Amino acid sequence: MRNAQVAWISRIIAMACLAWAAGCTDKASIDRLNQGYHALEAQRYDEAGAAANDYLARHPSGPGAPEAYYLQGRAYEQRASESHEQTAAARADLNSARAAYAKGLSLPAAPKWAALLHTGLANVAYFEDDFATALREWQTAYPNLADDDAKAWALYRIGICQQRLGSFPQADHTFAEVRQQYPGSEAAGRAATRIGAKAFYIQVGAFSDNANAQKLAQSLAQQGLGAGVAVDAGGRYAVRVGPAATYADAKLLRNRVIGQFPQAVILP
């Protein structure tokens, strides 16, 4: 989920050929750009970035430049997303991705490419917990995204941002839209699990035996943490700490228990 765009990179590779139709007459440059998209699909991020740089060196603002900046941003963003940690290198990659997307948007771009660039900015903001910016960028991108799969994921993430900004009723409406407009999609299935939330909780563990779950909840209560037991989707007894009214509060609460429970996660 963290990188929903990966599922449709193959479509973007085909779309890269549109730069030729946009008026670029340098076939070698177009071929180089397409090589970069294939490298991105193969997770060869340095090679993908190098291809984008080669193209931009020849055509810094001409036809195809927005696509090249998108490729450059995706290479940085995807490498950062695979680090799974907020390292200095990952943060630097996200900053570079943001800059590439912004440069692409500063140039005249076809609506479908502008939508992808806005989606890239949304991804970066989302990874950085800047949910207000992510919400705005996904809302801007959504009408011009190329296919239903991309639109379903964008709308789903709009709902997540609304939820994490504390707008739970608005998020429920958005998740219901995902289910109505894109039935049967993975995004619709995930949206169904998020409807009805009114606060955040930290799940610290799940047990097949209710007695074990209750014992842990009592131990947490003795530490001054509000804890309860709920049955999760798999039928296990989940121990959850909370509630937290905002996502920021939930992160603080998770930080309090992460030493004892390294696998603690924020719900929803």
Coordinates of N, CA, C and O in Angstrom, one line a residue, residues 17-161:
C17 N 6.0 6.9 -24.3 CA 6.2 7.0 -25.7 C 5.4 8.2 -26.2 O 5.6 8.7 -27.4
L18 N 4.5 8.8 -25.4 CA 3.7 9.9 -25.9 C 4.6 11.2 -26.1 O 4.2 12.1 -26.7
A19 N 5.8 11.2 -25.5 CA 6.7 12.3 -25.7 C 7.0 12.5 -27.1 O 7.2 13.6 -27.6
W20 N 7.1 11.3 -27.8 CA 7.4 11.4 -29.3 C 6.2 12.1 -30.0 O 6.5 13.0 -30.8
A21 N 5.0 11.7 -29.6 CA 3.8 12.4 -30.2 C 3.7 13.8 -29.9 O 3.2 14.6 -30.6
A22 N 4.3 14.2 -28.7 CA 4.3 15.6 -28.3 C 5.1 16.5 -29.1 O 5.1 17.7 -29.0
G23 N 6.0 16.0 -30.0 CA 6.7 16.8 -30.9 C 8.2 16.7 -30.8 O 9.0 17.3 -31.5
C24 N 8.7 15.8 -30.0 CA 10.2 15.6 -29.9 C 10.7 14.8 -31.1 O 10.1 13.8 -31.4
T25 N 11.7 15.3 -31.7 CA 12.2 14.6 -32.9 C 13.5 13.9 -32.7 O 14.1 13.3 -33.6
D26 N 14.0 13.8 -31.4 CA 15.2 13.2 -31.1 C 14.9 11.8 -30.6 O 14.6 11.5 -29.5
K27 N 14.9 10.8 -31.6 CA 14.5 9.4 -31.2 C 15.4 8.8 -30.2 O 15.0 8.0 -29.3
A28 N 16.7 9.2 -30.3 CA 17.7 8.6 -29.3 C 17.3 9.0 -27.9 O 17.4 8.2 -26.9
S29 N 16.9 10.3 -27.7 CA 16.5 10.7 -26.4 C 15.2 10.0 -25.9 O 15.1 9.6 -24.7
I30 N 14.3 9.8 -26.8 CA 13.0 9.1 -26.5 C 13.4 7.6 -26.1 O 12.9 7.1 -25.1
D31 N 14.2 7.0 -26.8 CA 14.7 5.7 -26.5 C 15.3 5.6 -25.1 O 15.1 4.7 -24.3
R32 N 16.1 6.6 -24.8 CA 16.8 6.7 -23.5 C 15.8 6.8 -22.4 O 15.9 6.2 -21.3
L33 N 14.8 7.7 -22.6 CA 13.8 7.9 -21.6 C 13.0 6.6 -21.4 O 12.8 6.2 -20.2
N34 N 12.7 5.9 -22.4 CA 12.0 4.6 -22.3 C 12.8 3.5 -21.6 O 12.3 2.7 -20.8
Q35 N 14.1 3.6 -21.8 CA 15.0 2.7 -21.1 C 14.9 3.0 -19.6 O 15.0 2.0 -18.8
G36 N 14.9 4.2 -19.3 CA 14.8 4.6 -17.9 C 13.5 4.1 -17.2 O 13.5 3.6 -16.0
Y37 N 12.4 4.1 -17.9 CA 11.1 3.5 -17.3 C 11.2 2.0 -17.1 O 10.7 1.5 -16.2
H38 N 11.9 1.4 -18.1 CA 12.1 -0.1 -17.9 C 13.0 -0.4 -16.7 O 12.8 -1.3 -16.0
A39 N 14.0 0.5 -16.5 CA 14.9 0.3 -15.4 C 14.1 0.5 -14.1 O 14.3 -0.2 -13.1
L40 N 13.2 1.5 -14.1 CA 12.4 1.7 -12.9 C 11.6 0.5 -12.6 O 11.5 0.1 -11.4
E41 N 11.0 -0.1 -13.6 CA 10.1 -1.2 -13.3 C 11.0 -2.4 -12.8 O 10.5 -3.2 -12.0
A42 N 12.2 -2.5 -13.2 CA 13.1 -3.5 -12.7 C 13.8 -3.1 -11.4 O 14.7 -3.9 -10.9
Q43 N 13.5 -2.0 -10.8 CA 14.0 -1.5 -9.5 C 15.5 -1.2 -9.6 O 16.2 -1.3 -8.6
R44 N 15.9 -0.8 -10.8 CA 17.3 -0.3 -10.9 C 17.2 1.2 -10.9 O 17.2 1.9 -12.0
Y45 N 17.2 1.8 -9.7 CA 16.9 3.2 -9.5 C 18.0 4.1 -10.0 O 17.7 5.2 -10.6
D46 N 19.2 3.8 -9.8 CA 20.3 4.6 -10.3 C 20.3 4.7 -11.8 O 20.4 5.8 -12.4
E47 N 20.0 3.6 -12.4 CA 19.9 3.6 -13.9 C 18.7 4.4 -14.4 O 18.9 5.1 -15.4
A48 N 17.6 4.3 -13.7 CA 16.4 5.1 -14.1 C 16.7 6.6 -14.0 O 16.4 7.4 -14.9
G49 N 17.3 7.0 -12.9 CA 17.6 8.4 -12.6 C 18.6 8.9 -13.7 O 18.5 10.0 -14.2
A50 N 19.6 8.1 -14.0 CA 20.6 8.5 -15.0 C 19.9 8.7 -16.4 O 20.3 9.6 -17.1
A51 N 19.0 7.9 -16.7 CA 18.3 8.0 -18.0 C 17.5 9.3 -18.0 O 17.5 10.1 -19.0
A52 N 16.8 9.6 -16.9 CA 16.1 10.9 -16.8 C 17.1 12.1 -16.9 O 16.8 13.1 -17.7
N53 N 18.2 12.0 -16.3 CA 19.2 13.1 -16.3 C 19.7 13.3 -17.8 O 19.9 14.4 -18.2
D54 N 19.9 12.2 -18.5 CA 20.4 12.2 -19.8 C 19.4 13.0 -20.7 O 19.8 13.8 -21.6
Y55 N 18.2 12.6 -20.5 CA 17.1 13.2 -21.4 C 17.0 14.7 -21.1 O 17.0 15.5 -22.0
L56 N 17.0 15.1 -19.8 CA 16.9 16.5 -19.4 C 18.1 17.3 -19.8 O 18.0 18.5 -20.0
A57 N 19.3 16.7 -19.9 CA 20.4 17.4 -20.4 C 20.2 17.9 -21.8 O 20.7 18.9 -22.2
R58 N 19.5 17.1 -22.6 CA 19.3 17.4 -24.0 C 18.0 18.3 -24.2 O 17.9 19.1 -25.1
H59 N 17.0 18.0 -23.3 CA 15.7 18.7 -23.5 C 15.3 19.2 -22.1 O 14.3 18.6 -21.5
P60 N 15.9 20.2 -21.5 CA 15.6 20.7 -20.2 C 14.2 21.2 -20.0 O 13.6 21.2 -18.9
S61 N 13.5 21.7 -21.1 CA 12.2 22.2 -20.9 C 11.3 21.9 -22.1 O 10.2 22.4 -22.2
G62 N 11.8 21.1 -23.0 CA 11.0 20.8 -24.2 C 10.0 19.6 -24.0 O 9.8 19.2 -22.9
P63 N 9.5 19.1 -25.1 CA 8.6 18.0 -25.0 C 9.2 16.8 -24.4 O 10.3 16.5 -24.6
G64 N 8.5 16.2 -23.5 CA 9.0 15.1 -22.7 C 9.7 15.4 -21.4 O 9.9 14.5 -20.6
A65 N 10.0 16.7 -21.2 CA 10.6 17.0 -19.9 C 9.8 16.7 -18.7 O 10.3 16.2 -17.7
P66 N 8.5 17.0 -18.7 CA 7.7 16.6 -17.5 C 7.7 15.1 -17.2 O 7.8 14.7 -16.1
E67 N 7.7 14.3 -18.3 CA 7.8 12.8 -18.1 C 9.2 12.5 -17.5 O 9.3 11.6 -16.7
A68 N 10.2 13.1 -18.0 CA 11.6 12.8 -17.5 C 11.7 13.2 -16.0 O 12.3 12.5 -15.2
Y69 N 11.1 14.4 -15.6 CA 11.1 14.7 -14.2 C 10.3 13.8 -13.4 O 10.6 13.5 -12.2
Y70 N 9.2 13.3 -13.9 CA 8.4 12.3 -13.2 C 9.3 11.0 -13.0 O 9.3 10.4 -11.9
L71 N 9.9 10.6 -14.0 CA 10.8 9.4 -13.9 C 11.9 9.6 -12.9 O 12.2 8.8 -12.0
Q72 N 12.5 10.8 -12.9 CA 13.5 11.1 -11.9 C 13.0 11.1 -10.5 O 13.6 10.5 -9.6
G73 N 11.8 11.7 -10.3 CA 11.2 11.7 -9.0 C 10.8 10.3 -8.5 O 11.0 9.9 -7.3
R74 N 10.3 9.5 -9.4 CA 9.9 8.1 -9.0 C 11.1 7.3 -8.6 O 11.0 6.5 -7.7
A75 N 12.2 7.5 -9.3 CA 13.5 6.8 -8.9 C 13.9 7.1 -7.5 O 14.2 6.2 -6.7
Y76 N 13.9 8.4 -7.2 CA 14.2 8.8 -5.8 C 13.2 8.3 -4.8 O 13.5 7.7 -3.7
E77 N 11.9 8.5 -5.1 CA 10.8 8.1 -4.2 C 10.8 6.6 -3.9 O 10.6 6.2 -2.7
Q78 N 10.9 5.8 -4.9 CA 10.7 4.4 -4.7 C 11.9 3.9 -4.0 O 11.8 3.0 -3.1
R79 N 13.1 4.4 -4.2 CA 14.3 4.0 -3.4 C 14.1 4.3 -1.9 O 14.4 3.5 -1.1
A80 N 13.6 5.5 -1.7 CA 13.3 5.9 -0.3 C 12.3 5.0 0.4 O 12.4 4.6 1.5
S81 N 11.2 4.7 -0.4 CA 10.1 3.9 0.2 C 10.6 2.5 0.6 O 10.0 1.8 1.4
E82 N 11.6 2.0 -0.1 CA 12.1 0.6 0.2 C 13.0 0.5 1.3 O 13.4 -0.5 1.7
S83 N 13.4 1.7 1.8 CA 14.4 1.7 3.0 C 13.7 1.2 4.3 O 14.4 0.7 5.1
H84 N 12.4 1.4 4.4 CA 11.6 1.0 5.6 C 12.1 1.7 6.9 O 11.6 1.3 7.9
E85 N 12.9 2.7 6.8 CA 13.4 3.4 7.9 C 13.6 4.9 7.5 O 13.9 5.2 6.4
Q86 N 13.4 5.8 8.5 CA 13.6 7.2 8.3 C 15.1 7.5 8.4 O 15.5 8.2 9.3
T87 N 15.9 7.0 7.5 CA 17.3 7.3 7.5 C 17.6 8.6 6.9 O 16.7 9.2 6.1
A88 N 18.8 9.2 7.1 CA 19.1 10.4 6.4 C 19.1 10.3 4.9 O 18.7 11.2 4.2
A89 N 19.5 9.1 4.4 CA 19.6 8.9 3.0 C 18.1 8.8 2.4 O 17.9 9.4 1.3
A90 N 17.2 8.2 3.1 CA 15.8 8.1 2.7 C 15.2 9.5 2.7 O 14.5 9.9 1.7
R91 N 15.5 10.3 3.7 CA 14.9 11.7 3.7 C 15.5 12.5 2.6 O 14.8 13.3 2.0
A92 N 16.8 12.3 2.3 CA 17.4 13.1 1.2 C 16.7 12.7 -0.1 O 16.5 13.5 -1.0
D93 N 16.5 11.4 -0.3 CA 15.8 10.9 -1.6 C 14.4 11.5 -1.7 O 14.0 11.9 -2.8
L94 N 13.7 11.5 -0.6 CA 12.3 12.1 -0.6 C 12.4 13.6 -1.0 O 11.6 14.1 -1.8
N95 N 13.4 14.3 -0.5 CA 13.5 15.7 -0.8 C 13.8 15.9 -2.3 O 13.3 16.8 -3.0
S96 N 14.7 15.0 -2.8 CA 15.0 15.1 -4.2 C 13.8 14.7 -5.1 O 13.6 15.3 -6.2
A97 N 13.0 13.8 -4.6 CA 11.8 13.4 -5.4 C 10.9 14.6 -5.4 O 10.3 14.9 -6.5
R98 N 10.7 15.2 -4.3 CA 9.8 16.4 -4.2 C 10.2 17.5 -5.2 O 9.4 18.1 -5.9
A99 N 11.5 17.7 -5.2 CA 12.1 18.8 -6.1 C 11.8 18.4 -7.6 O 11.5 19.3 -8.4
A100 N 12.0 17.1 -7.9 CA 11.8 16.7 -9.3 C 10.4 16.8 -9.7 O 10.1 17.3 -10.8
Y101 N 9.4 16.4 -8.9 CA 8.0 16.6 -9.2 C 7.6 18.0 -9.4 O 6.9 18.4 -10.3
A102 N 8.2 18.9 -8.5 CA 7.8 20.3 -8.6 C 8.4 20.9 -9.9 O 7.7 21.7 -10.5
K103 N 9.6 20.5 -10.3 CA 10.1 21.0 -11.5 C 9.3 20.6 -12.7 O 9.0 21.3 -13.7
G104 N 8.8 19.3 -12.7 CA 8.0 18.8 -13.8 C 6.7 19.6 -13.8 O 6.2 19.9 -14.9
L105 N 6.1 20.0 -12.7 CA 4.9 20.8 -12.7 C 5.1 22.2 -13.1 O 4.1 22.9 -13.4
S106 N 6.3 22.7 -13.1 CA 6.6 24.1 -13.5 C 6.6 24.2 -15.0 O 6.6 25.3 -15.5
L107 N 6.5 23.1 -15.7 CA 6.6 23.1 -17.2 C 5.2 22.8 -17.7 O 4.4 22.1 -17.0
P108 N 4.9 23.2 -18.9 CA 3.6 22.8 -19.6 C 3.6 21.2 -19.7 O 4.5 20.6 -20.2
A109 N 2.5 20.6 -19.2 CA 2.4 19.2 -19.2 C 1.0 18.8 -19.5 O 0.0 19.5 -19.2
A110 N 0.9 17.7 -20.3 CA -0.5 17.1 -20.6 C -1.1 16.8 -19.2 O -0.5 16.4 -18.2
P111 N -2.5 16.9 -19.2 CA -3.2 16.6 -17.9 C -2.8 15.3 -17.3 O -2.7 15.2 -16.0
K112 N -2.6 14.2 -18.1 CA -2.3 12.9 -17.5 C -1.0 12.9 -16.8 O -0.8 12.3 -15.8
W113 N 0.0 13.7 -17.4 CA 1.3 13.7 -16.7 C 1.3 14.7 -15.5 O 2.0 14.4 -14.5
A114 N 0.6 15.7 -15.6 CA 0.4 16.6 -14.5 C -0.2 15.8 -13.3 O 0.2 16.0 -12.1
A115 N -1.2 15.0 -13.6 CA -1.8 14.2 -12.5 C -0.8 13.3 -11.9 O -0.8 13.1 -10.6
L116 N 0.1 12.6 -12.7 CA 1.1 11.7 -12.1 C 2.1 12.5 -11.3 O 2.5 12.1 -10.2
L117 N 2.5 13.7 -11.7 CA 3.4 14.5 -10.9 C 2.7 15.0 -9.6 O 3.4 15.0 -8.5
H118 N 1.5 15.4 -9.6 CA 0.8 15.7 -8.4 C 0.7 14.5 -7.5 O 0.8 14.6 -6.3
T119 N 0.5 13.3 -8.1 CA 0.4 12.1 -7.3 C 1.8 11.8 -6.6 O 1.8 11.4 -5.4
G120 N 2.9 12.1 -7.3 CA 4.2 11.9 -6.8 C 4.4 12.8 -5.6 O 4.9 12.4 -4.5
L121 N 4.0 14.1 -5.7 CA 4.1 15.0 -4.6 C 3.3 14.5 -3.4 O 3.7 14.7 -2.3
A122 N 2.1 14.0 -3.7 CA 1.2 13.5 -2.6 C 1.9 12.3 -1.9 O 1.9 12.3 -0.7
N123 N 2.5 11.4 -2.7 CA 3.2 10.3 -2.0 C 4.3 10.8 -1.1 O 4.4 10.3 0.0
V124 N 5.1 11.7 -1.6 CA 6.2 12.2 -0.7 C 5.7 12.9 0.6 O 6.1 12.6 1.7
A125 N 4.6 13.7 0.4 CA 4.0 14.4 1.6 C 3.5 13.3 2.5 O 3.6 13.5 3.8
Y126 N 2.9 12.3 2.0 CA 2.3 11.3 2.8 C 3.3 10.5 3.6 O 3.2 10.3 4.8
F127 N 4.5 10.2 3.0 CA 5.5 9.5 3.7 C 6.1 10.4 4.8 O 6.6 9.9 5.8
E128 N 6.0 11.7 4.6 CA 6.6 12.6 5.6 C 5.5 13.1 6.6 O 5.7 14.0 7.4
D129 N 4.3 12.4 6.6 CA 3.2 12.7 7.5 C 2.7 14.1 7.4 O 2.0 14.7 8.3
D130 N 2.8 14.7 6.2 CA 2.2 16.0 5.8 C 0.9 15.7 5.1 O 0.8 15.8 3.9
F131 N -0.1 15.3 5.9 CA -1.3 14.8 5.3 C -2.1 15.9 4.6 O -2.9 15.6 3.7
A132 N -2.0 17.1 5.1 CA -2.8 18.2 4.5 C -2.3 18.4 3.0 O -3.1 18.6 2.1
T133 N -1.0 18.4 2.8 CA -0.4 18.5 1.5 C -0.8 17.3 0.6 O -1.2 17.5 -0.5
A134 N -0.6 16.2 1.2 CA -0.9 14.9 0.4 C -2.4 14.9 0.0 O -2.7 14.6 -1.1
L135 N -3.3 15.3 0.9 CA -4.7 15.4 0.6 C -4.9 16.3 -0.6 O -5.6 16.0 -1.6
R136 N -4.4 17.5 -0.6 CA -4.6 18.5 -1.6 C -4.0 18.0 -3.0 O -4.7 18.1 -4.0
E137 N -2.8 17.4 -2.9 CA -2.2 16.9 -4.2 C -3.0 15.7 -4.8 O -3.2 15.6 -6.0
W138 N -3.5 14.8 -4.0 CA -4.3 13.7 -4.5 C -5.6 14.2 -5.0 O -6.1 13.7 -6.1
Q139 N -6.2 15.1 -4.4 CA -7.5 15.7 -4.9 C -7.3 16.4 -6.2 O -8.1 16.3 -7.1
T140 N -6.1 17.1 -6.4 CA -5.8 17.7 -7.7 C -5.6 16.7 -8.7 O -6.0 16.8 -9.9
A141 N -4.9 15.6 -8.4 CA -4.6 14.6 -9.4 C -5.8 13.7 -9.8 O -5.9 13.3 -11.0
Y142 N -6.6 13.4 -8.9 CA -7.7 12.4 -9.1 C -8.5 12.5 -10.4 O -8.6 11.5 -11.1
P143 N -9.0 13.7 -10.8 CA -9.8 13.7 -12.0 C -9.1 13.3 -13.3 O -9.8 12.9 -14.2
N144 N -7.8 13.5 -13.3 CA -7.1 13.2 -14.6 C -6.2 12.0 -14.6 O -5.4 11.8 -15.5
L145 N -6.4 11.1 -13.5 CA -5.6 9.9 -13.5 C -6.1 9.0 -14.6 O -7.3 9.0 -15.0
A146 N -5.3 8.1 -15.2 CA -5.5 7.5 -16.4 C -6.5 6.3 -16.4 O -7.1 5.9 -17.4
D147 N -6.5 5.6 -15.2 CA -7.3 4.3 -15.2 C -7.9 4.2 -13.9 O -7.6 4.8 -12.9
D148 N -8.9 3.2 -13.8 CA -9.7 3.0 -12.6 C -8.8 2.6 -11.4 O -9.1 2.9 -10.3
D149 N -7.8 1.7 -11.7 CA -7.0 1.3 -10.6 C -6.3 2.4 -9.9 O -6.3 2.5 -8.7
A150 N -5.7 3.3 -10.7 CA -5.0 4.5 -10.2 C -6.0 5.4 -9.4 O -5.7 5.9 -8.3
K151 N -7.2 5.6 -10.0 CA -8.2 6.4 -9.4 C -8.7 5.9 -8.0 O -8.9 6.6 -7.1
A152 N -8.8 4.5 -8.0 CA -9.3 3.9 -6.8 C -8.3 4.1 -5.6 O -8.7 4.4 -4.5
W153 N -7.0 3.9 -5.9 CA -6.0 4.1 -4.9 C -5.9 5.5 -4.5 O -5.7 5.8 -3.3
A154 N -6.0 6.5 -5.4 CA -5.9 7.9 -5.0 C -7.1 8.3 -4.1 O -6.9 9.0 -3.1
L155 N -8.3 7.8 -4.5 CA -9.4 8.2 -3.7 C -9.3 7.5 -2.3 O -9.7 8.1 -1.3
Y156 N -8.8 6.3 -2.2 CA -8.6 5.6 -0.9 C -7.6 6.4 -0.1 O -7.9 6.6 1.1
R157 N -6.6 6.9 -0.7 CA -5.6 7.6 0.1 C -6.1 9.0 0.5 O -5.7 9.6 1.5
I158 N -7.0 9.6 -0.3 CA -7.7 10.8 0.1 C -8.4 10.6 1.4 O -8.4 11.3 2.4
G159 N -9.1 9.4 1.5 CA -9.8 9.1 2.7 C -8.9 8.9 3.9 O -9.2 9.3 5.0
I160 N -7.7 8.2 3.7 CA -6.8 8.1 4.8 C -6.3 9.4 5.3 O -6.2 9.6 6.5
C161 N -6.0 10.3 4.4 CA -5.5 11.6 4.8 C -6.6 12.4 5.6 O -6.3 13.0 6.6

